[in-house]
Coordinates of C-alpha atoms and ligand atoms in Angstrom, one line a residue:
M12 CA -8.7 -2.0 20.7
E13 CA -7.8 -3.6 17.4
T14 CA -4.3 -3.9 15.9
V15 CA -4.1 -2.3 12.4
L16 CA -1.1 -2.7 10.1
S17 CA -0.3 -1.0 6.9
G18 CA 2.7 -1.3 4.7
I19 CA 4.3 0.1 1.6
R20 CA 7.2 -1.0 -0.5
P21 CA 9.7 1.9 -1.0
T22 CA 10.3 1.8 -4.7
G23 CA 9.5 5.4 -5.4
N24 CA 7.2 8.1 -4.1
L25 CA 3.6 7.7 -2.9
H26 CA 0.9 7.9 -5.6
L27 CA -2.8 8.4 -5.3
G28 CA -3.4 4.7 -5.4
N29 CA -1.2 4.1 -2.3
Y30 CA -2.9 7.0 -0.5
F31 CA -6.5 6.0 -1.1
G32 CA -5.8 2.3 -1.0
A33 CA -3.7 2.0 2.1
V34 CA -3.3 5.3 4.0
K35 CA -6.4 7.3 4.2
N36 CA -8.1 4.8 6.5
F37 CA -5.2 4.5 8.6
L38 CA -5.2 8.2 9.3
R39 CA -8.7 8.0 10.6
M40 CA -7.9 5.0 12.7
Q41 CA -4.8 6.2 14.5
N42 CA -6.5 7.3 17.6
E43 CA -8.8 4.4 18.3
N44 CA -6.6 1.6 17.3
N45 CA -3.2 0.2 17.9
C46 CA -1.7 1.2 14.5
Y47 CA 1.5 0.1 12.9
F48 CA 2.8 1.6 9.8
F49 CA 5.9 0.3 8.2
I50 CA 8.1 0.7 5.2
A51 CA 8.7 -2.7 3.5
D52 CA 12.3 -2.2 2.5
Y53 CA 13.2 -5.9 2.4
H54 CA 10.4 -6.4 -0.1
S55 CA 11.8 -3.7 -2.4
L56 CA 15.1 -5.7 -2.7
T57 CA 13.3 -8.1 -5.2
T58 CA 13.9 -5.4 -7.8
H59 CA 17.6 -4.9 -6.9
P60 CA 17.8 -1.1 -6.1
T61 CA 21.2 0.5 -5.7
P62 CA 22.2 1.2 -2.1
E63 CA 21.6 4.9 -2.7
N64 CA 18.2 4.4 -4.2
L65 CA 17.2 2.1 -1.4
H66 CA 18.0 4.6 1.2
N67 CA 16.5 7.6 -0.6
N68 CA 13.3 5.7 -1.3
V69 CA 12.9 4.8 2.4
K70 CA 13.4 8.4 3.3
N71 CA 10.9 9.6 0.7
V72 CA 8.2 7.3 1.8
L73 CA 8.8 8.1 5.5
S74 CA 8.6 11.8 4.8
E75 CA 5.4 11.3 2.7
Y76 CA 3.7 9.3 5.4
L77 CA 4.5 12.0 8.0
A78 CA 3.3 14.7 5.5
V79 CA -0.1 13.1 5.0
G80 CA -0.7 13.1 8.7
L81 CA 0.6 10.0 10.4
D82 CA 1.5 10.9 13.9
P83 CA 4.6 9.1 15.3
E84 CA 3.5 9.8 18.8
V85 CA 0.3 7.9 18.3
A86 CA 1.0 5.3 15.6
T87 CA 4.1 3.1 15.4
I88 CA 6.0 4.1 12.2
Y89 CA 9.0 1.9 11.5
V90 CA 11.3 0.5 8.8
Q91 CA 10.9 -3.3 8.3
S92 CA 14.7 -3.9 8.3
D93 CA 15.0 -2.4 11.7
V94 CA 13.0 -5.3 13.1
P95 CA 15.0 -8.5 12.9
E96 CA 12.1 -10.5 14.4
I97 CA 10.3 -10.2 11.0
P98 CA 12.9 -12.1 9.0
E99 CA 13.0 -14.8 11.7
L100 CA 9.3 -15.3 11.6
Y101 CA 9.5 -15.3 7.8
L102 CA 12.1 -18.2 8.1
L103 CA 9.7 -20.1 10.4
L104 CA 6.7 -19.5 8.2
N105 CA 8.6 -20.6 5.1
M106 CA 8.7 -24.2 6.5
N107 CA 4.9 -24.4 6.1
A108 CA 4.6 -22.6 2.8
Y109 CA 4.4 -24.8 -0.2
I110 CA 6.2 -24.2 -3.5
G111 CA 3.1 -25.1 -5.5
E112 CA 0.8 -22.5 -3.8
L113 CA 3.5 -19.8 -4.0
E114 CA 4.0 -20.5 -7.7
R115 CA 0.3 -20.1 -8.4
T116 CA 0.0 -16.6 -6.9
T117 CA -1.0 -14.1 -9.6
S118 CA 1.6 -11.6 -8.6
F119 CA 4.4 -14.2 -8.9
K120 CA 3.1 -15.4 -12.3
D121 CA 2.9 -11.7 -13.5
K122 CA 6.6 -11.2 -12.5
V123 CA 7.7 -14.4 -14.2
R124 CA 6.1 -13.0 -17.4
S125 CA 7.3 -9.4 -17.0
Q126 CA 10.8 -9.9 -15.7
P127 CA 11.9 -13.4 -16.8
D128 CA 15.6 -12.6 -16.1
N129 CA 15.0 -11.9 -12.5
V130 CA 12.7 -14.6 -11.1
N131 CA 14.4 -14.7 -7.7
A132 CA 13.5 -16.8 -4.7
G133 CA 12.5 -13.6 -2.8
L134 CA 9.7 -13.1 -5.4
L135 CA 8.5 -16.6 -4.8
T136 CA 8.3 -16.2 -1.1
Y137 CA 7.1 -12.6 -1.2
P138 CA 3.7 -13.5 0.3
V139 CA 5.4 -15.3 3.2
L140 CA 7.4 -12.2 4.1
M141 CA 4.2 -10.2 3.9
A142 CA 2.5 -12.7 6.2
A143 CA 5.4 -12.4 8.7
D144 CA 4.9 -8.6 8.6
I145 CA 1.3 -8.9 9.5
L146 CA 1.5 -11.8 11.9
I147 CA 4.4 -10.4 13.9
H148 CA 2.0 -7.9 15.5
N149 CA -1.0 -10.3 15.3
A150 CA -2.8 -7.7 13.3
D151 CA -6.6 -7.7 13.1
K152 CA -7.0 -5.4 10.1
V153 CA -4.7 -4.6 7.2
P154 CA -5.7 -1.6 5.0
V155 CA -4.7 -2.5 1.4
G156 CA -5.8 -1.9 -2.1
K157 CA -7.5 -4.5 -4.3
D158 CA -4.1 -5.6 -5.8
Q159 CA -3.0 -7.0 -2.4
E160 CA -6.1 -9.1 -1.8
Q161 CA -4.5 -12.3 -2.8
N162 CA -1.4 -11.7 -0.6
L163 CA -3.7 -11.1 2.3
E164 CA -5.5 -14.3 1.6
M165 CA -2.1 -16.1 1.7
A166 CA -1.4 -14.5 5.1
R167 CA -4.7 -15.8 6.4
K168 CA -3.9 -19.2 5.1
F169 CA -0.4 -19.3 6.7
A170 CA -1.9 -18.1 10.0
R171 CA -4.6 -20.8 10.0
R172 CA -2.1 -23.5 9.0
F173 CA 0.2 -22.6 11.8
N174 CA -2.7 -22.7 14.3
Q175 CA -3.8 -26.1 13.1
M176 CA -0.3 -27.5 12.9
Y177 CA 0.4 -26.7 16.5
N178 CA -3.2 -27.1 17.7
H179 CA -3.0 -23.6 19.2
E180 CA -5.2 -20.7 18.2
Y181 CA -2.3 -18.3 18.4
F182 CA -2.5 -16.1 15.3
K183 CA -5.5 -14.0 14.6
I184 CA -6.9 -14.3 11.1
P185 CA -6.1 -10.8 9.6
Q186 CA -8.8 -9.1 7.5
A187 CA -8.0 -7.0 4.4
Y188 CA -9.7 -3.7 5.1
N189 CA -10.9 -0.6 3.5
F190 CA -13.5 2.1 4.3
G191 CA -16.2 0.7 2.0
A192 CA -17.1 -2.9 1.8
E193 CA -14.9 -3.2 -1.3
L194 CA -11.2 -2.9 -1.5
V195 CA -10.1 0.2 -3.4
K196 CA -8.6 0.2 -6.9
I197 CA -7.4 3.6 -8.1
P198 CA -7.0 3.4 -11.9
G199 CA -4.2 4.9 -14.0
L200 CA -4.6 7.5 -16.6
D201 CA -3.6 5.2 -19.5
G202 CA -7.0 3.9 -20.2
S203 CA -7.0 0.6 -18.4
G204 CA -5.6 -1.1 -15.2
K205 CA -4.5 0.2 -11.9
M206 CA -2.3 3.1 -11.0
G207 CA 1.1 1.7 -10.0
K208 CA 4.7 2.4 -9.7
S209 CA 5.8 -0.4 -12.0
E210 CA 3.0 0.6 -14.5
G211 CA 4.6 4.0 -14.9
N212 CA 1.3 5.8 -14.7
G213 CA 1.4 7.2 -11.2
I214 CA 0.1 10.6 -10.1
Y215 CA 2.4 11.3 -7.2
L216 CA 1.7 13.4 -4.1
I217 CA 5.1 15.0 -4.7
D218 CA 4.3 15.9 -8.4
E219 CA 4.8 19.6 -9.2
P220 CA 1.7 21.3 -10.5
K221 CA 3.0 21.6 -14.0
V222 CA 3.9 17.9 -14.2
L223 CA 0.6 16.9 -12.7
R224 CA -1.5 19.0 -15.1
Q225 CA 0.5 17.6 -18.0
K226 CA -0.2 14.0 -16.8
V227 CA -3.9 14.6 -16.4
M228 CA -4.3 16.5 -19.7
R229 CA -2.6 13.5 -21.5
A230 CA -4.9 11.0 -20.0
V231 CA -6.4 8.5 -22.5
T232 CA -10.1 9.2 -23.4
D233 CA -12.4 8.0 -26.1
A234 CA -14.2 9.5 -29.1
G235 CA -17.0 10.8 -26.9
P236 CA -20.5 9.6 -26.2
T237 CA -22.6 9.3 -29.4
Q238 CA -26.0 8.8 -27.8
M239 CA -27.8 9.7 -24.6
N240 CA -27.0 7.5 -21.6
S241 CA -24.6 5.3 -23.5
P242 CA -22.4 3.0 -21.3
I243 CA -19.3 4.7 -20.0
S244 CA -16.0 3.4 -21.6
E245 CA -13.2 2.3 -19.3
P246 CA -10.9 5.3 -19.8
I247 CA -13.7 7.7 -18.9
Q248 CA -14.9 5.6 -16.0
N249 CA -11.3 5.7 -14.8
L250 CA -11.3 9.6 -14.8
F251 CA -14.6 9.5 -13.0
D252 CA -13.2 7.1 -10.4
I253 CA -10.3 9.4 -9.6
M254 CA -12.8 12.3 -9.5
K255 CA -14.8 10.3 -7.0
V256 CA -12.0 10.4 -4.5
V257 CA -10.6 13.9 -5.0
S258 CA -13.5 16.1 -6.1
A259 CA -16.7 17.3 -4.5
P260 CA -19.7 14.9 -5.2
D261 CA -21.6 17.6 -7.2
T262 CA -18.5 18.1 -9.5
L263 CA -18.6 14.4 -10.3
Q264 CA -22.3 14.5 -10.8
F265 CA -22.0 17.5 -13.1
F266 CA -19.6 15.7 -15.5
V267 CA -21.6 12.4 -15.4
E268 CA -24.7 14.3 -16.4
K269 CA -22.8 16.1 -19.2
Y270 CA -21.6 12.7 -20.3
N271 CA -25.1 11.3 -20.3
S272 CA -26.5 14.2 -22.3
C273 CA -23.6 13.9 -24.8
E274 CA -22.4 17.5 -23.9
I275 CA -19.2 16.6 -22.2
R276 CA -15.9 18.2 -23.2
Y277 CA -13.1 16.0 -22.0
G278 CA -10.7 19.0 -21.9
D279 CA -13.0 20.6 -19.2
L280 CA -13.2 17.3 -17.3
K281 CA -9.4 16.9 -17.3
K282 CA -8.8 20.6 -16.3
Q283 CA -11.2 20.2 -13.4
L284 CA -9.7 16.9 -12.3
A285 CA -6.2 18.3 -12.4
E286 CA -7.2 21.3 -10.2
D287 CA -9.0 19.1 -7.7
I288 CA -6.1 16.8 -7.4
L289 CA -3.8 19.8 -6.9
N290 CA -6.1 21.2 -4.2
F291 CA -5.6 18.0 -2.4
T292 CA -1.8 17.5 -3.0
N293 CA -0.5 21.1 -2.8
P294 CA -0.4 21.3 1.0
I295 CA 0.9 17.8 1.3
R296 CA 3.7 18.5 -1.2
E297 CA 4.9 21.5 0.8
R298 CA 5.0 19.4 4.0
I299 CA 6.9 16.6 2.3
N300 CA 9.7 19.0 1.4
D301 CA 9.9 20.5 4.9
I302 CA 9.9 17.1 6.6
A303 CA 12.4 15.5 4.2
S304 CA 14.9 18.2 4.9
N305 CA 14.7 17.6 8.7
E306 CA 17.1 14.6 9.0
E307 CA 17.2 14.8 12.8
Y308 CA 13.4 14.5 13.1
L309 CA 13.4 11.6 10.7
R310 CA 16.1 9.8 12.7
K311 CA 14.1 10.3 15.9
V312 CA 10.9 9.0 14.3
V313 CA 12.6 5.9 13.0
A314 CA 14.3 5.1 16.2
M315 CA 11.1 5.5 18.2
G316 CA 9.2 3.4 15.8
A317 CA 11.8 0.6 15.8
E318 CA 11.7 0.4 19.6
K319 CA 7.9 0.2 19.7
A320 CA 7.7 -2.3 16.9
R321 CA 10.4 -4.5 18.3
A322 CA 8.7 -4.6 21.7
S323 CA 5.6 -6.1 20.1
A324 CA 7.5 -8.3 17.6
S325 CA 9.8 -9.9 20.2
K326 CA 6.8 -10.9 22.3
T327 CA 5.2 -12.7 19.3
L328 CA 8.4 -14.3 18.3
K329 CA 9.1 -15.6 21.8
D330 CA 5.6 -17.2 21.9
V331 CA 6.0 -18.7 18.4
R332 CA 9.3 -20.2 19.2
S333 CA 7.9 -21.7 22.3
I334 CA 4.9 -23.1 20.5
I335 CA 7.1 -24.6 17.8
G336 CA 9.2 -26.3 20.5
F337 CA 12.4 -24.3 20.8
K338 CA 13.5 -24.6 24.4
S339 CA 16.6 -23.4 26.1
F340 CA 18.8 -25.8 28.0
Ligands
TYM411 P1 2.7 -1.4 -2.6 O1 3.9 -0.8 -2.1 O2 2.7 -1.8 -4.1 O3 1.5 -0.5 -2.3 C1 1.2 0.0 -1.0 C2 -0.2 0.0 -0.7 O4 -0.9 0.8 -1.7 C3 -2.0 0.0 -2.3 N1 -2.1 0.4 -3.7 C4 -3.3 0.7 -4.3 N2 -4.5 0.8 -3.8 C5 -5.5 1.2 -4.6 N3 -5.3 1.5 -5.9 C6 -4.1 1.4 -6.5 N4 -3.9 1.7 -7.7 C7 -3.0 1.0 -5.6 N5 -1.7 0.8 -5.9 C8 -1.2 0.4 -4.7 C9 -1.6 -1.4 -2.2 O5 -2.7 -2.3 -2.2 C10 -0.9 -1.4 -0.8 O6 -1.8 -1.6 0.2 N6 3.3 -6.0 -0.8 C11 2.9 -4.6 -0.5 C12 3.7 -4.0 0.7 C13 3.6 -4.8 1.9 C14 2.5 -4.9 2.8 C15 2.9 -5.8 3.8 C16 1.2 -4.4 2.8 C17 4.6 -5.6 2.4 N7 4.2 -6.2 3.6 C18 2.1 -6.2 4.9 C19 0.4 -4.7 3.9 C20 0.8 -5.6 4.9 C21 3.1 -3.8 -1.7 O7 3.9 -4.1 -2.5 O8 2.3 -2.7 -1.7

């Protein structure tokens, strides 16, 4: 049985990128694996949420994960800040993480550029905390989207380094994982780049039909194909990529053929895409609202998850402390 761990930063609601990048697999794997699912609320502090936002966002993500089908009786669903063993492992791993390598990570460099007024130490050591999340359960597989590939590579590096330093093959080397060979990147509707919360281009599972249709109808397109079988431009490829995950294969094929024969009408493509997304999100949205209003159930899920997660985490931390050389008198 393998240990699988998936995480999400609670900075808003779940969008299609989160779902197809990090959750879909997880649902299929719950029964055959030892699955952990957690809400990375410490990570979200890098953006300084208000106390109220912090709590609401954790609650939203928790409700959404339950609504898409995570089963708290089967998987371990927990909030990162309920497991004090994680920050302790983070502290220990920080001693073997070097400033130079942390400064060179793409996500850190992006943040330095995009938020020069808030380049905090938490951002710099973000990959170390992420490694602690993964290594605390000695995870084999980590379902993530393409954007987290480098963070996963850092976690692998820290695990190897620890093993070498103490000459002890203690940590497994975690694999980034998705259903195909490739990690998934769900694009946004703004013509280029990925769908993301900070990009402001998300299609959320919770979006009301009217809002969702508007977002899709406003998606960036191009002037249309001018000759048969011309290469597909990025904005149109992005719409096809989303269609690939929400629509029936023959729907996608229909529009690709229309494109290739220069008969495509982007309005029709968008209408179809919006309806296919809604078909998928409608039942989920209803469940989210039901679950979010059941505070007692949420409390129970979180308490159960914290207990299970701490049982695994405290075992790892005890081993790690002993390997490092902490001994009681
Ligand atoms: P976050 O919260 O930005 O995203 C959560 C998960 O969703 C995936 N994802 C995507 N996948 C495909 N296409 C997209 N457009 C897209 N947008 C987001 C992300 O790859 C991620 O898997 N640092 C992490 C949270 C985290 C974590 C961890 C993840 C903290 N500790 C340990 C795994 C293991 C983050 O900010 O993801």
